Short mmCIF file of C-alpha atoms in Angstrom, two decimals:
data_model
loop_
_atom_site.label_atom_id
_atom_site.label_comp_id
_atom_site.label_asym_id
_atom_site.label_seq_id
_atom_site.Cartn_x
_atom_site.Cartn_y
_atom_site.Cartn_z
CA UNK A 4 -20.45 20.22 17.90
CA UNK A 5 -18.16 17.53 19.19
CA UNK A 6 -15.04 16.18 17.50
CA UNK A 7 -14.69 12.41 17.34
CA UNK A 8 -11.25 11.23 18.33
CA UNK A 9 -9.49 8.03 19.19
CA UNK A 10 -7.17 5.63 17.41
CA UNK A 11 -10.04 3.41 16.28
CA UNK A 12 -11.82 6.28 14.57
CA UNK A 13 -9.23 6.70 11.82
CA UNK A 14 -7.70 9.92 10.52
CA UNK A 15 -10.72 11.11 8.51
CA UNK A 16 -13.26 10.69 11.29
CA UNK A 17 -10.90 12.23 13.88
CA UNK A 18 -10.92 15.53 11.96
CA UNK A 19 -14.66 15.59 11.26
CA UNK A 20 -16.77 17.82 13.50
CA UNK A 21 -19.94 15.88 14.26
CA UNK A 22 -23.31 17.61 14.20
CA UNK A 23 -24.93 17.59 17.66
CA UNK A 24 -27.74 15.32 16.40
CA UNK A 25 -25.31 12.42 15.87
CA UNK A 26 -22.89 12.87 18.77
CA UNK A 27 -22.71 10.26 21.53
CA UNK A 28 -21.31 12.02 24.62
CA UNK A 29 -19.69 9.69 27.15
CA UNK A 30 -19.40 6.82 24.67
CA UNK A 31 -16.18 5.25 23.43
CA UNK A 32 -15.44 4.04 19.89
CA UNK A 33 -15.05 0.26 19.73
CA UNK A 34 -14.70 -0.07 15.95
CA UNK A 35 -14.73 2.22 12.92
CA UNK A 36 -15.22 0.79 9.43
CA UNK A 37 -15.59 2.09 5.89
CA UNK A 38 -18.68 0.94 3.97
CA UNK A 39 -19.10 0.66 0.20
CA UNK A 40 -22.49 -0.37 -1.09
CA UNK A 41 -25.88 0.76 -2.28
CA UNK A 42 -29.09 2.21 -0.93
CA UNK A 43 -31.98 0.29 -2.54
CA UNK A 44 -35.22 2.12 -3.34
CA UNK A 45 -38.67 0.90 -4.44
CA UNK A 46 -41.19 2.74 -6.61
CA UNK A 47 -44.27 3.35 -4.42
CA UNK A 48 -47.27 5.65 -4.23
CA UNK A 49 -46.87 8.38 -1.64
CA UNK A 50 -49.60 9.81 0.61
CA UNK A 51 -50.51 12.11 -2.29
CA UNK A 52 -51.01 9.09 -4.57
CA UNK A 53 -48.04 10.03 -6.78
CA UNK A 54 -45.32 7.49 -7.49
CA UNK A 55 -41.89 8.15 -6.03
CA UNK A 56 -38.77 6.36 -4.87
CA UNK A 57 -39.05 5.11 -1.25
CA UNK A 58 -36.03 3.78 0.68
CA UNK A 59 -36.19 -0.01 0.95
CA UNK A 60 -32.88 -1.29 2.34
CA UNK A 61 -29.10 -0.86 2.46
CA UNK A 62 -26.54 -3.37 1.28
CA UNK A 63 -22.86 -2.72 1.94
CA UNK A 64 -19.49 -4.31 2.54
CA UNK A 65 -17.72 -3.16 5.72
CA UNK A 66 -13.95 -2.73 5.39
CA UNK A 67 -10.99 -1.94 7.64
CA UNK A 68 -7.35 -1.73 6.56
CA UNK A 69 -8.33 -2.80 3.02
CA UNK A 70 -9.93 -6.05 4.21
CA UNK A 71 -13.60 -7.03 4.28
CA UNK A 72 -14.61 -7.25 7.96
CA UNK A 73 -18.38 -7.47 7.75
CA UNK A 74 -21.61 -6.50 6.05
CA UNK A 75 -24.53 -4.12 6.47
CA UNK A 76 -28.07 -5.01 5.40
CA UNK A 77 -31.80 -4.47 6.02
CA UNK A 78 -32.87 -4.08 9.64
CA UNK A 79 -30.65 -2.09 9.73
CA UNK A 80 -28.11 -4.73 10.74
CA UNK A 81 -24.32 -4.71 10.91
CA UNK A 82 -22.51 -8.03 11.11
CA UNK A 83 -18.82 -8.48 11.86
CA UNK A 84 -16.72 -11.34 10.44
CA UNK A 85 -16.39 -12.67 14.04
CA UNK A 86 -20.13 -13.47 14.02
CA UNK A 87 -21.25 -10.64 16.29
CA UNK A 88 -24.01 -8.38 14.99
CA UNK A 89 -26.23 -5.49 16.03
CA UNK A 90 -29.57 -4.08 14.90
CA UNK A 91 -30.22 -0.38 15.24
CA UNK A 92 -32.96 2.24 15.22
CA UNK A 93 -32.29 5.81 14.05
CA UNK A 94 -32.65 8.40 16.84
CA UNK A 95 -30.83 11.36 15.27
CA UNK A 96 -29.83 12.62 11.84
CA UNK A 97 -28.05 15.47 10.10
CA UNK A 98 -27.90 16.29 6.39
CA UNK A 99 -25.12 14.88 4.23
CA UNK A 100 -22.55 17.30 2.73
CA UNK A 101 -24.44 17.60 -0.59
CA UNK A 102 -27.97 16.94 -1.84
CA UNK A 103 -26.71 13.63 -3.30
CA UNK A 104 -25.43 12.36 0.07
CA UNK A 105 -27.62 10.38 2.46
CA UNK A 106 -27.99 11.75 5.98
CA UNK A 107 -25.57 11.18 8.81
CA UNK A 108 -27.26 9.08 11.48
CA UNK A 109 -27.10 8.19 15.16
CA UNK A 110 -28.69 4.81 15.87
CA UNK A 111 -29.54 3.16 19.18
CA UNK A 112 -28.64 -0.54 19.22
CA UNK A 113 -31.88 -2.48 19.81
CA UNK A 114 -30.57 -6.07 19.51
CA UNK A 115 -27.28 -8.00 19.75
CA UNK A 116 -26.22 -11.38 18.36
CA UNK A 117 -23.00 -13.26 19.01
CA UNK A 118 -20.19 -12.49 21.44
CA UNK A 119 -17.55 -10.73 19.32
CA UNK A 120 -16.46 -7.11 18.93
CA UNK A 121 -20.01 -5.75 18.46
CA UNK A 122 -21.45 -7.47 21.56
CA UNK A 123 -21.05 -4.44 23.85
CA UNK A 124 -21.99 -1.78 21.29
CA UNK A 125 -24.79 0.62 22.33
CA UNK A 126 -24.69 3.22 19.52
CA UNK A 127 -23.85 3.29 15.80
CA UNK A 128 -22.97 6.46 13.90
CA UNK A 129 -23.12 6.76 10.10
CA UNK A 130 -20.88 9.67 9.10
CA UNK A 131 -18.93 11.01 6.10
CA UNK A 132 -21.58 9.80 3.68
CA UNK A 133 -21.13 10.11 -0.08
CA UNK A 134 -23.94 9.37 -2.52
CA UNK A 135 -26.89 7.10 -1.80
CA UNK A 136 -29.72 9.52 -2.66
CA UNK A 137 -32.02 8.58 -5.53
CA UNK A 138 -33.89 11.32 -7.34
CA UNK A 139 -36.22 11.38 -10.29
CA UNK A 140 -39.55 9.92 -11.21
CA UNK A 141 -40.57 6.30 -11.27
CA UNK A 142 -43.45 4.95 -13.30
CA UNK A 143 -43.77 1.27 -12.38
CA UNK A 144 -44.95 0.42 -8.83
CA UNK A 145 -42.72 -2.24 -7.28
CA UNK A 146 -39.71 -1.40 -9.48
CA UNK A 147 -36.40 -1.18 -7.62
CA UNK A 148 -33.32 0.91 -8.24
CA UNK A 149 -30.14 1.39 -6.23
CA UNK A 150 -27.85 4.35 -5.62
CA UNK A 151 -24.20 3.68 -4.77
CA UNK A 152 -22.93 5.12 -1.50
CA UNK A 153 -20.04 5.07 0.91
CA UNK A 154 -19.93 5.98 4.60
CA UNK A 155 -18.02 5.48 7.80
CA UNK A 156 -19.75 3.49 10.53
CA UNK A 157 -18.53 4.05 14.07
CA UNK A 158 -19.59 1.55 16.72
CA UNK A 159 -19.60 2.90 20.30
CA UNK A 160 -20.24 1.67 23.81
CA UNK A 161 -21.16 3.53 26.98
CA UNK A 162 -18.48 4.10 29.59
#
């Protein structure tokens, strides 16, 4: 395990031991934000033909120092208020603290837009998740339901 540190990481993240699957050795935190939002699920038939909730997309507000600084949405994409944005692809995960918490993730940045704070970001970590899991049966294909969640997103760059 590695401990995330640095002034940008915030007090909570600085004390959180990160599971190896989501660490980013040799990378430096550029920005750390708190997210409040929902994980959206759709009722779909699984490989066994039974209906169940399948993850569809996230929607969240990104905040720092009590102010809205961006948004997170399907892609997955993160967009800063300065116009810069990144798209990521999950490459590592670790379980959340409880069965109701979505996984912690490590995502490789696969695309950049704009020239602001996120322009040099190479990795995104989703840590300290709370909520977001949806359990239970669904009976109408195509129905959607959301589960509220919060998380910390840490944006890192190599070097």
